[in-house]
XYZ file of C-alpha atoms in Angstrom:
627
model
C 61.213 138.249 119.463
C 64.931 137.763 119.602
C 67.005 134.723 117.686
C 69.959 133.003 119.386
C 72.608 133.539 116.955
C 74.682 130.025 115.949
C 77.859 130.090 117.281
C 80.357 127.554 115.420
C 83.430 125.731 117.596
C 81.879 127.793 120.680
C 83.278 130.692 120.002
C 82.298 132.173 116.033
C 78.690 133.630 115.935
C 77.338 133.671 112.525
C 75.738 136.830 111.132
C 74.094 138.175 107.713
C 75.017 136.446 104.097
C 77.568 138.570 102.854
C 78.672 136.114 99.937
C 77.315 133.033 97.922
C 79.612 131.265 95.450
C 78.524 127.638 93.684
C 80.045 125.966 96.633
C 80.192 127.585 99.514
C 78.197 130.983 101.677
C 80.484 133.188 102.915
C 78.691 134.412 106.800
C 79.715 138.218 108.099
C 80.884 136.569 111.760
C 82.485 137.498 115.116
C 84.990 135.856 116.787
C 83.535 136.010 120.508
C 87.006 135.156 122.088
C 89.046 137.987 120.318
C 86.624 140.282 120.112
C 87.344 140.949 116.234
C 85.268 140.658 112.825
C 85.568 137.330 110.522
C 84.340 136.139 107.774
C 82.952 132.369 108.429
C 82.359 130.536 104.629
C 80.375 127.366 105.041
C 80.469 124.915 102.552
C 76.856 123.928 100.948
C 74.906 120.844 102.677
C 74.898 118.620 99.441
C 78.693 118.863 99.589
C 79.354 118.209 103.219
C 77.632 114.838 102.502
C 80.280 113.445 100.576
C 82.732 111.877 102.519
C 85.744 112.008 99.782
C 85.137 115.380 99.324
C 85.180 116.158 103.409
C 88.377 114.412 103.575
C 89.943 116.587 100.660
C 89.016 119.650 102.407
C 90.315 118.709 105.475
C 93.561 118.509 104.198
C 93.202 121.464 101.892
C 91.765 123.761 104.611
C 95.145 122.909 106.600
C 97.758 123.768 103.664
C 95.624 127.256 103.414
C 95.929 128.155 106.634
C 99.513 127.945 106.409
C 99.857 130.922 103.619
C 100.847 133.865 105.788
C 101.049 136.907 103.176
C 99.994 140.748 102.879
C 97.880 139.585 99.465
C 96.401 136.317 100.509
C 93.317 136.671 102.510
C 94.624 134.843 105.865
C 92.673 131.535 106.890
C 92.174 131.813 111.134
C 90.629 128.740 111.586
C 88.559 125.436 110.537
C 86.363 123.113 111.752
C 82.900 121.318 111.837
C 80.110 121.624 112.520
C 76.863 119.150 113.205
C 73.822 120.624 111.350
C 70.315 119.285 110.550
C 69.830 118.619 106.668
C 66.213 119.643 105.868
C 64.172 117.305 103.828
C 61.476 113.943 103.647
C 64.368 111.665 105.685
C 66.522 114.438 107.381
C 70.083 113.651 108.894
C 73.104 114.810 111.325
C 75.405 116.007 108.965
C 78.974 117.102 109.596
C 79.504 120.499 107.891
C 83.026 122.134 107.220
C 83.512 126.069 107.981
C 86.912 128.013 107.340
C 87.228 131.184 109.786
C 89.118 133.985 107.478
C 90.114 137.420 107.652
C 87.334 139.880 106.832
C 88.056 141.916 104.102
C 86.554 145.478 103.886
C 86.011 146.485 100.470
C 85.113 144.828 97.074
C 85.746 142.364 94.714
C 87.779 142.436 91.613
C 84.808 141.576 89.584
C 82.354 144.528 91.222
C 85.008 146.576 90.337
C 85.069 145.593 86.428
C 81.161 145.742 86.459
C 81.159 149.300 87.859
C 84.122 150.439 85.453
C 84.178 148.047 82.521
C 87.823 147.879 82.174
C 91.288 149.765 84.082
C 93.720 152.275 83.449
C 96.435 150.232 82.182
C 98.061 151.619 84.852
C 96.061 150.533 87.506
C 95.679 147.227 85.920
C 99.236 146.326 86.471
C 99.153 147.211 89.848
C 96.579 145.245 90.453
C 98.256 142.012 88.449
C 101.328 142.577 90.585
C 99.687 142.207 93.574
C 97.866 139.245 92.517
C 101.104 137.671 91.093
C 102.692 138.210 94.687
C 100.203 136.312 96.450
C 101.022 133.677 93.615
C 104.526 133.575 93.829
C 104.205 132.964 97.898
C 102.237 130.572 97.496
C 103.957 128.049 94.681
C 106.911 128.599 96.640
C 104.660 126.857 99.320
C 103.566 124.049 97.068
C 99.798 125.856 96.647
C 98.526 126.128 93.159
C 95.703 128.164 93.029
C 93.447 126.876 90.215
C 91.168 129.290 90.033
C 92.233 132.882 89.228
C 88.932 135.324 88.564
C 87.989 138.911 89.567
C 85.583 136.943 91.829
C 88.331 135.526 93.978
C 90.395 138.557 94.226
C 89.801 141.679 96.539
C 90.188 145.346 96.699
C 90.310 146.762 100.607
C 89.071 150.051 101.120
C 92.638 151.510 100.970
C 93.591 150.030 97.977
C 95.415 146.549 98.712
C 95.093 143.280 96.783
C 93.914 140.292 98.674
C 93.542 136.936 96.928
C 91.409 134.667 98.594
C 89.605 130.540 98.036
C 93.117 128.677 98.560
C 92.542 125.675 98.971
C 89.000 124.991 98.047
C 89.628 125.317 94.387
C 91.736 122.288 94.577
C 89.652 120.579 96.994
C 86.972 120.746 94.067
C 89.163 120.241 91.267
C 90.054 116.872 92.745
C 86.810 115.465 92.995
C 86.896 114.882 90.082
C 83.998 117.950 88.441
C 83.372 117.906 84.751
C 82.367 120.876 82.967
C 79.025 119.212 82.399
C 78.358 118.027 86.166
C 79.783 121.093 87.886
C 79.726 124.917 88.171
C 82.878 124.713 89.578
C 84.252 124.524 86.353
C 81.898 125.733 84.384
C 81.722 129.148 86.239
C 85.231 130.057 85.341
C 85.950 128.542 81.697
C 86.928 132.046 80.447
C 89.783 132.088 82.562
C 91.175 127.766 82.301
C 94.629 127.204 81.414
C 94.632 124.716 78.431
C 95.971 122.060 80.008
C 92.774 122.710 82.790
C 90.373 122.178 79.387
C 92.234 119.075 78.342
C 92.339 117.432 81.614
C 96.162 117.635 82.085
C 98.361 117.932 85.246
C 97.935 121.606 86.285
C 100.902 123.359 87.591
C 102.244 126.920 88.708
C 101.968 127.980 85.414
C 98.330 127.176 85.036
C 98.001 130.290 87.941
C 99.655 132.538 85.572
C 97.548 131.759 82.339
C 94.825 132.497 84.213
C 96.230 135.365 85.429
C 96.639 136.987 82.008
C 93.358 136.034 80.850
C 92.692 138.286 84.210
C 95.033 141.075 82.964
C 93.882 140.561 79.423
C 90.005 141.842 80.756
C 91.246 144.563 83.340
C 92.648 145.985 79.964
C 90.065 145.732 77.650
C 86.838 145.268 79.972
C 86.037 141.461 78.249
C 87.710 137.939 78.618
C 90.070 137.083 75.243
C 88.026 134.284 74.407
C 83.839 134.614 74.725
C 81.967 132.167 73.448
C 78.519 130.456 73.649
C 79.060 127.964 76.197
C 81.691 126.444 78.662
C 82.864 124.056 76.432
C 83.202 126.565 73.127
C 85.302 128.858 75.560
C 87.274 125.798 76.401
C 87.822 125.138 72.731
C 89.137 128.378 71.936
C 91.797 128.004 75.111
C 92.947 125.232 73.550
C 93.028 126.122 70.158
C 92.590 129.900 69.068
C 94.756 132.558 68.972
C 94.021 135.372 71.355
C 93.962 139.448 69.661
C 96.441 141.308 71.186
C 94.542 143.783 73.968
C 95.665 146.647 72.030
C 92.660 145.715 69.771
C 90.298 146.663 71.774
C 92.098 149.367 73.840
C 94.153 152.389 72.482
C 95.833 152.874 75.968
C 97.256 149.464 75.638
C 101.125 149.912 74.477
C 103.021 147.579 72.476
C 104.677 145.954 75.651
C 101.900 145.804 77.173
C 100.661 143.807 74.209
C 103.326 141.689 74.938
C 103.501 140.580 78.021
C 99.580 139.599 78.044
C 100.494 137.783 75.091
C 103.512 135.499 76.871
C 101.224 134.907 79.679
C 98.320 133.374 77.205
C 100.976 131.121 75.064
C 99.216 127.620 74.745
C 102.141 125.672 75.567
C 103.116 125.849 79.068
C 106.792 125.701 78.239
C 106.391 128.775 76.365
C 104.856 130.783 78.854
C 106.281 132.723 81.743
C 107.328 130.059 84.090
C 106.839 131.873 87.179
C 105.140 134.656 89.151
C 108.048 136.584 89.405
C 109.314 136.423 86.022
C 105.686 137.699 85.140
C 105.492 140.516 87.950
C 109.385 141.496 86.839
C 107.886 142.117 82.966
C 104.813 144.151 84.187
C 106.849 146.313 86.587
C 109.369 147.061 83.573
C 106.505 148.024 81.750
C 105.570 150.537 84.516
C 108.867 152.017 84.512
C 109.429 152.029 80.756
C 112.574 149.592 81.224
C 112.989 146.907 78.358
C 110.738 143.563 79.074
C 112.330 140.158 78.928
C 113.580 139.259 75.462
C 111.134 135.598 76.372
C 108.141 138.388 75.881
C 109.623 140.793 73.665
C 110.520 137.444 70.860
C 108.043 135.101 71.709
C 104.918 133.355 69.399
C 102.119 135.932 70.436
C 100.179 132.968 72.796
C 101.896 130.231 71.399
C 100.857 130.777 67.787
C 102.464 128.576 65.755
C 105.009 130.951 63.412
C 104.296 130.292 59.331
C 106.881 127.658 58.672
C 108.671 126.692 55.457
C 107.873 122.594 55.250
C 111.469 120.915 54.342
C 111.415 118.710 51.076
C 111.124 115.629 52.880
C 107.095 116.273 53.274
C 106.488 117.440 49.627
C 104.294 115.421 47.831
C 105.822 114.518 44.252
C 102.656 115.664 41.756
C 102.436 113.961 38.641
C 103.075 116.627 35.523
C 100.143 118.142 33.994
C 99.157 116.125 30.593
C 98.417 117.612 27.662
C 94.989 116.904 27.063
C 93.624 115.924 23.723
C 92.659 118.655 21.569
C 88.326 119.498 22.231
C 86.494 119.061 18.913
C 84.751 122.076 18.243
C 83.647 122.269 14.513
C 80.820 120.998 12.817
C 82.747 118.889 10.219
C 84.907 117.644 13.216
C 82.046 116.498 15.385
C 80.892 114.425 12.805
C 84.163 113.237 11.149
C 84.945 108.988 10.944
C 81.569 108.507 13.001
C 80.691 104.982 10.860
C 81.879 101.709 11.613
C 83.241 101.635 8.085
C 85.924 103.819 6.455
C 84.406 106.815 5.017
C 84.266 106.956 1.055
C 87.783 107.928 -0.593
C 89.457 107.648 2.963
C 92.804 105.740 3.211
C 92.375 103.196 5.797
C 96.219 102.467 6.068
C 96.670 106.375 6.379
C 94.003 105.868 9.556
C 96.028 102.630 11.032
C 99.554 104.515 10.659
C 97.792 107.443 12.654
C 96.375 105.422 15.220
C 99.381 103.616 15.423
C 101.349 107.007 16.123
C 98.688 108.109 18.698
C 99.431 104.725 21.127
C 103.072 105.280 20.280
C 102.643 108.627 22.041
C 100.633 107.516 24.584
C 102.982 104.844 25.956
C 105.637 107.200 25.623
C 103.762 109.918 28.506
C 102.684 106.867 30.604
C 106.735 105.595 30.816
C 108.040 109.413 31.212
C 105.425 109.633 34.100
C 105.859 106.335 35.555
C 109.865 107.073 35.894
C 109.130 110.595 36.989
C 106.643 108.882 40.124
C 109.445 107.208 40.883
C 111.843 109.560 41.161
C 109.982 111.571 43.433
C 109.461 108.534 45.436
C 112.896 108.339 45.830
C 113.672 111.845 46.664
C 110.471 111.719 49.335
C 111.904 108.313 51.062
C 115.587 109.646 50.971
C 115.174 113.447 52.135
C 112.529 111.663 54.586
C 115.088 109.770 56.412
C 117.338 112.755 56.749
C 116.695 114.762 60.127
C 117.215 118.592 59.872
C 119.791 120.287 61.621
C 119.626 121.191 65.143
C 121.097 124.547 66.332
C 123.122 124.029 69.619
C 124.671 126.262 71.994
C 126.915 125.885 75.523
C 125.323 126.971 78.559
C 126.667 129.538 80.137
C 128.581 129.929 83.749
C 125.599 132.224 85.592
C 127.108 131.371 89.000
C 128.333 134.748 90.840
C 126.397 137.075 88.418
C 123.353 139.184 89.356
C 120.118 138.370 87.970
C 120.183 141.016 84.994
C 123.860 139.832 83.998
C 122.331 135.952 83.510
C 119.213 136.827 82.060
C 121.741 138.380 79.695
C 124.091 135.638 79.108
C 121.417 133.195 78.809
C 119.762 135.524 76.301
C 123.129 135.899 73.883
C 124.046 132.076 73.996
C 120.240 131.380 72.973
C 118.784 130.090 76.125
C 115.817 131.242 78.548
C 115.841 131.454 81.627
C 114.018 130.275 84.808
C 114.380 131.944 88.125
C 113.575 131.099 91.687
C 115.126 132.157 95.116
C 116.230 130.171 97.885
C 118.581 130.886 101.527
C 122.487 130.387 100.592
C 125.488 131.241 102.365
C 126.186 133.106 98.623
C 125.919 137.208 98.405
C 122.082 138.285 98.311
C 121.208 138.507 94.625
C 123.839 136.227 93.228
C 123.113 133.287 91.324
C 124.147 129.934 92.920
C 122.917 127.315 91.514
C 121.975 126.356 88.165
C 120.844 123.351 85.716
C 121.770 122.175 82.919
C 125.243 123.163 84.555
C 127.674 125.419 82.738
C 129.614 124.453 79.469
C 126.837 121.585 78.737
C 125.811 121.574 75.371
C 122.038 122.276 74.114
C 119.701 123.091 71.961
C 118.989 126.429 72.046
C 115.739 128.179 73.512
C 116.108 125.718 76.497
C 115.092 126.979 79.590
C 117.529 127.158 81.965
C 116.715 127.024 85.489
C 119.179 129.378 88.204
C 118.596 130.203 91.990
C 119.279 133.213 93.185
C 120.311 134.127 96.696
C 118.307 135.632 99.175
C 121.505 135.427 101.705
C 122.443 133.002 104.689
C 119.292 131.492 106.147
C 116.796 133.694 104.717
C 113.494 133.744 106.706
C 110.542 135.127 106.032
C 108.463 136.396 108.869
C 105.332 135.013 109.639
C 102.063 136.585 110.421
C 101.762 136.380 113.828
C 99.144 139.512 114.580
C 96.471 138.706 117.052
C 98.630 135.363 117.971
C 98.885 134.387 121.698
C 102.353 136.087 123.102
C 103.153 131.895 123.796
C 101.489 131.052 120.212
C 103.828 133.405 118.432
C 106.824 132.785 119.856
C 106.336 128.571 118.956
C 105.340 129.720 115.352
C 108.304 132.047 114.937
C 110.531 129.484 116.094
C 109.117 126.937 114.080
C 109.855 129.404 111.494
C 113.462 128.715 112.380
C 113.971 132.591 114.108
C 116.279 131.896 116.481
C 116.542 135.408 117.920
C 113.204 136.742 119.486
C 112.486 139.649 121.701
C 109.836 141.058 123.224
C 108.170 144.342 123.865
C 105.434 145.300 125.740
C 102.785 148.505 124.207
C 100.019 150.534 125.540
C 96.903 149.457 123.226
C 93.235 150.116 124.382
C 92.331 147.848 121.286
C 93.873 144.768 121.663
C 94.165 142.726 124.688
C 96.320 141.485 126.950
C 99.315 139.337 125.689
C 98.134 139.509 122.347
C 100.668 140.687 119.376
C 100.296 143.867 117.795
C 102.739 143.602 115.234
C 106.825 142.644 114.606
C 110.061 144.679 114.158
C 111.130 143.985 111.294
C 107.443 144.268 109.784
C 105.598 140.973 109.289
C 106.464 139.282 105.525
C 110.713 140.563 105.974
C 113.144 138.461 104.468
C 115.716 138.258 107.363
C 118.096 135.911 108.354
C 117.460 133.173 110.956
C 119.961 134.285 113.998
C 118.321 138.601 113.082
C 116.430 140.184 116.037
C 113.006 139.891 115.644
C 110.974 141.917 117.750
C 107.562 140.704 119.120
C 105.144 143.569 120.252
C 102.486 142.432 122.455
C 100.089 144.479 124.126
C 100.373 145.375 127.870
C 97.302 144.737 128.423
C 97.192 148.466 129.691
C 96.801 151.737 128.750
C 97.446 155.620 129.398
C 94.991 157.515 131.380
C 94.051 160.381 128.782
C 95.704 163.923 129.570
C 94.419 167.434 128.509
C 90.824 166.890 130.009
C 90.910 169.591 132.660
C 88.593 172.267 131.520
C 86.422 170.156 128.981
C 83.421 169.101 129.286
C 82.431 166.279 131.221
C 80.366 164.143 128.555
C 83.789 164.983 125.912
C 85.827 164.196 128.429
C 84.023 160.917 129.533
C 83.935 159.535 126.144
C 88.076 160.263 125.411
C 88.561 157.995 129.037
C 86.360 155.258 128.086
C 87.344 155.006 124.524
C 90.705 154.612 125.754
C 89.599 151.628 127.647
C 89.006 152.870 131.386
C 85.780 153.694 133.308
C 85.554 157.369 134.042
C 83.843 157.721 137.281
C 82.121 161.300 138.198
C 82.601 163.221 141.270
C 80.774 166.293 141.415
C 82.746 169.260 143.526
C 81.208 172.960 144.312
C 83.322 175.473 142.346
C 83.029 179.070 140.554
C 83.488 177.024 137.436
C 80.676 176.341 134.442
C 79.044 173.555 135.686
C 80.293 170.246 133.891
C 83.284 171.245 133.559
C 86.024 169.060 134.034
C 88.370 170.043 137.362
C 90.700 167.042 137.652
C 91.725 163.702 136.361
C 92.470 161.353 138.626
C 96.457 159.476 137.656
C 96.124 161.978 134.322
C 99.223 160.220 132.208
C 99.807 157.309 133.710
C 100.251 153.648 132.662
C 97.419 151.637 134.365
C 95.015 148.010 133.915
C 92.523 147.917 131.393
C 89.299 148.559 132.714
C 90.325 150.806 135.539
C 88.043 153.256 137.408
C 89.322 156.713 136.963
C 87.372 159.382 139.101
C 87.136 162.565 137.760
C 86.179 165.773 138.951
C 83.400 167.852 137.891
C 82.332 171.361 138.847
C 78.880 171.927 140.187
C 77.366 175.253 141.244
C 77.424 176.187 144.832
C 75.146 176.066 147.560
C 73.671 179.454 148.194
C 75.358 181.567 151.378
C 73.214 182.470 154.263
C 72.858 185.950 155.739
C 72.103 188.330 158.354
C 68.951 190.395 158.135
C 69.279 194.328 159.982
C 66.194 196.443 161.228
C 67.051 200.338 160.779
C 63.786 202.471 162.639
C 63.890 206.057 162.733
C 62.101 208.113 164.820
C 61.388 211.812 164.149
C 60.402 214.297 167.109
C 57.973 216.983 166.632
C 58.930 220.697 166.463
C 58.490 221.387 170.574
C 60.788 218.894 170.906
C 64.701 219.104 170.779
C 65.245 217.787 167.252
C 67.201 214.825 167.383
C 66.497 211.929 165.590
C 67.323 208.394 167.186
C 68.579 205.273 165.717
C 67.552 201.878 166.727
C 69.226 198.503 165.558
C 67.636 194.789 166.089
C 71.402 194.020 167.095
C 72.307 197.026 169.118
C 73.653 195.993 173.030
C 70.856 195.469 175.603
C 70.172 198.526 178.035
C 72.497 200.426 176.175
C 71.290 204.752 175.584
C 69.277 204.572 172.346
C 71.156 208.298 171.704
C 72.746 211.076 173.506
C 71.088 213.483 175.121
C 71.429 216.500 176.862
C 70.358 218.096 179.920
């Protein structure tokens, strides 16, 4: 018995469960049209029900598929999908499916559980590929939300491939609670603080949770653990996290370091983008100096053991001298009647007591003028604020990036880098805020632009795009200056693009020849099959897309042995019927059969012995004779 398989938008067939997360199943699938493996994730039934949350998708499934990047698992196509909901009072319900790149080889987190934790090593290159996917997309206005080990993949030959744009901020807008939600839940070892207290989340939120990601490819465990969601949450917010060195001896002090920056509780305080981040871990690599932000900062925004200014002392009243503790017998029991003792001077007793209050109002005036003193001091030092260093910002425009991070690092200041097209040099600043000779406190971050020259473009990824398709995305791109070349591939098919010159990702600018290779839509007949075998031979021409045809032909040669290749290294159609040759054994030769009789004459006779032939001439003498 045989099962239809479901085909979604009339063209993806859904195969085997190759993935199940808290929201969604991710389907092995085939795109019918292309001929090509996908990866079809379907989000759960309970979800698609809820109409706010289908129209968040929507729009979230659309900003994904615009991330075109080596590291970000591409996003082919979405849609819907009417399905059947099982149950007492079933319904029609619309279902959401994203079509995506299928990735061939493992998670990040399959990795960890087979290994425990990384050669440091390895972990950085594995962070720096993550961080590039991250840096593409904030520059397009995508925060992630939800960097894990689950979300990231390995390929078979090694690449990084971060994947669930989109859908982590489609569920973090619905509003899910760490109580109501695995969403959450699910991935509180690696929340940002301001994710735990419900604050905006930004860019930099990506990065936190990209060292708590570093932090465990290091050591092989999160840096905080904890009971539940909520006491991991806690501990974002509020606990200092051990440097990874504590758990690892490979770990070096820079290393330390940079983990550390990237966990600092106050946003502010952290790295304030992926590049700034990727930049420290590649130094590390290379054993070149890290940024003095990572080198000087609060280990994860620790707060540094601060002297408190006199303004928040607390005046303490001095310590009295108590009265003396009776301790002998004759002292315990001394004056104890109402009535002077016998022989004791009662005026003597008055003029002592008398001296006693004396005393007494004397310490309660000395400490009443002393209270109020210090409340003096307190309410005057109080009102006083405490001096604020200041420094001028410095003129970064026209320098490199390593002669501002410089500048900005003698006058005081940090600094905050992005890129952007500008008529300047490539790799000069241009731009910068607060502007040059402005006065300001010092360690404020100031942001600079660097150039990436005139018009900078990046270059989409167009592969497997309609030859039509890509040209409309490349100009919309702004690429002003596209070409085309045709190529021989068996694999993809007609029209379709292979690749681009420059390679797919290239920074170029907008008037730069770009170079669109599309496939031909034919390919070359195979050559060197003449003396192989037929079934070899047979397989090399179909593989390379054509349909070998046999013809059998009598020769000396082994049979099945390939004699000739019909148009043997030439250019045709896919699908082309190429006849080929083949050497069969030869029909067997007839021949002509010859009687020889001899007859032998007894001794009487003259001895001569005669010779007849079946094919010897009619009437002719059967011998010579004599007589």
């Amino acid at each position: 018995m045989t099962t239809t398989p479901r085909v979604l938008g009339g063209r993806y067939e859904v195969g085997e469960l190759i993935g199940r997360g808290g929201m969604a199943d991710v389907h092995l699938g085939h795109d019918t049209r292309l001929g090509r493996q996908v990866a079809i994730k379907m989000l759960r039934s309970d979800l698609a029900r809820d109409a706010n949350f289908l129209k968040r998708f929507r729009k979230e499934a659309q900003s994904a598929a615009g991330l075109n990047h080596p590291s970000i698992v591409a996003i082919f196509d979405s849609g819907e999908d009417e399905t059947w909901v099982e149950g007492p009072n079933g319904t029609l319900t619309t279902l959401p499916y994203m079509v995506m790149e299928y990735v061939d080889g493992q998670t990040l987190r399959q990795r960890l559980t087979a290994h425990q934790q990384l050669p440091p090593t390895e972990a950085i290159r594995i962070t720096e590929g993550i961080l590039d996917a991250l840096a593409y997309s904030h520059r397009m206005g995508i925060v992630h939300r939800d960097i894990k080990p689950a979300n990231v993949m390995i390929t078979s030959n090694g690449h990084i491939k971060v994947m669930d744009f989109g859908i982590a901020r489609a569920i973090a807008d619905s509003a899910a609670t760490m109580t109501q939600t695995q969403s959450v839940v699910g991935t509180a070892q690696y929340l940002s603080p301001e994710q735990a207290q419900g604050q905006t989340v930004d860019a930099r939120s990506d990065l936190y949770s990209t060292g708590c990601l570093l932090f465990e490819l290091l050591t092989g465990r999160p840096p905080f653990q904890g009971d539940s969601p909520v006491a991991i949450a806690y501990q974002h917010v509020g606990e200092t996290p051990q440097p990874p060195s504590v758990y690892s001896s490979a770990v070096r002090g820079d290393l330390d370091a940079v983990t550390l920056h990237a966990l600092a509780k106050d946003r502010r305080m952290r790295y304030q983008d992926a590049e700034s981040f990727r930049a420290d871990l590649e130094n590390v690599r290379l054993g070149l100096p890290i940024s003095e932000a990572a080198s000087t900062g609060v280990a994860a925004g620790a707060a540094a053991t601060q002297t408190l200014p006199a303004s928040t002392a607390v005046v303490a009243a001095p310590t009295a001298v108590q009265p003396p503790v009776i301790t002998s017998r004759r002292q315990r029991y001394e004056n104890t009647a109402g009535m002077p003792a016998v022989g004791h001077d009662e005026g003597e007793d008055r003029e002592r007591r008398g001296g006693a209050g004396r005393a007494a109002l004397i310490t309660l005036l000395v400490l009443a003028i002393l209270g109020l003193v210090g409340w003096g001091a307190a309410t005057w030092f109080g009102n006083q604020e405490p001096p604020v260093a200041v420094t001028t910002v410095p003129d970064l425009r026209g320098m490199d990036e390593t002669a501002a991070e410089r500048a900005l690092t003698q006058a005081g200041l940090q600094g905050n880098r992005s890129e952007a097209a500008n008529e300047a040099e490539a790799g000069k600043v241009f731009e910068q805020s607060p502007a040059a000779g402005d006065e300001v406190q010092e360690g404020t971050v100031v942001s600079y632009t660097v150039s990436t020259g005139p018009d900078s473009i990046t270059i989409p990824d167009v592969r497997n795009f309609d030859r039509e398709d890509a040209e409309k995305e490349l100009a919309d791109a702004g690429l002003t200056n596209v070409q085309i070349d045709e190529r021989d591939d068996p694999d993809v098919a007609k029209d379709k693009v292979i690749e681009t010159d420059p390679p797919i990702g290239t920074e170029v600018a907008k008037d730069a020849p770009v170079t669109l290779v599309v496939a031909s839509g034919k390919t070359v007949v195979p050559e060197g099959q003449v003396g192989r075998d037929w079934s070899l031979a047979s397989n090399t021409i179909a593989n390379a897309g054509l349909n070998p045809k046999r013809v059998d032909v009598e020769s000396n040669k082994t049979p099945g042995t390939v004699l000739s290749v019909e148009k043997e290294g030439e250019s045709v159609d896919l699908g082309t019927e190429i006849k080929v040759e083949v050497a069969k054994a030869p029909a067997p030769t007839p021949t002509t059969e010859t009687v020889t009789t001899t007859v032998t004459q007894t001794p009487t006779d003259t001895p001569t012995d005669t010779t007849t032939t079946s094919d010897a001439p009619a009437g002719g003498d059967a011998g010579g004779g004599g007589g």
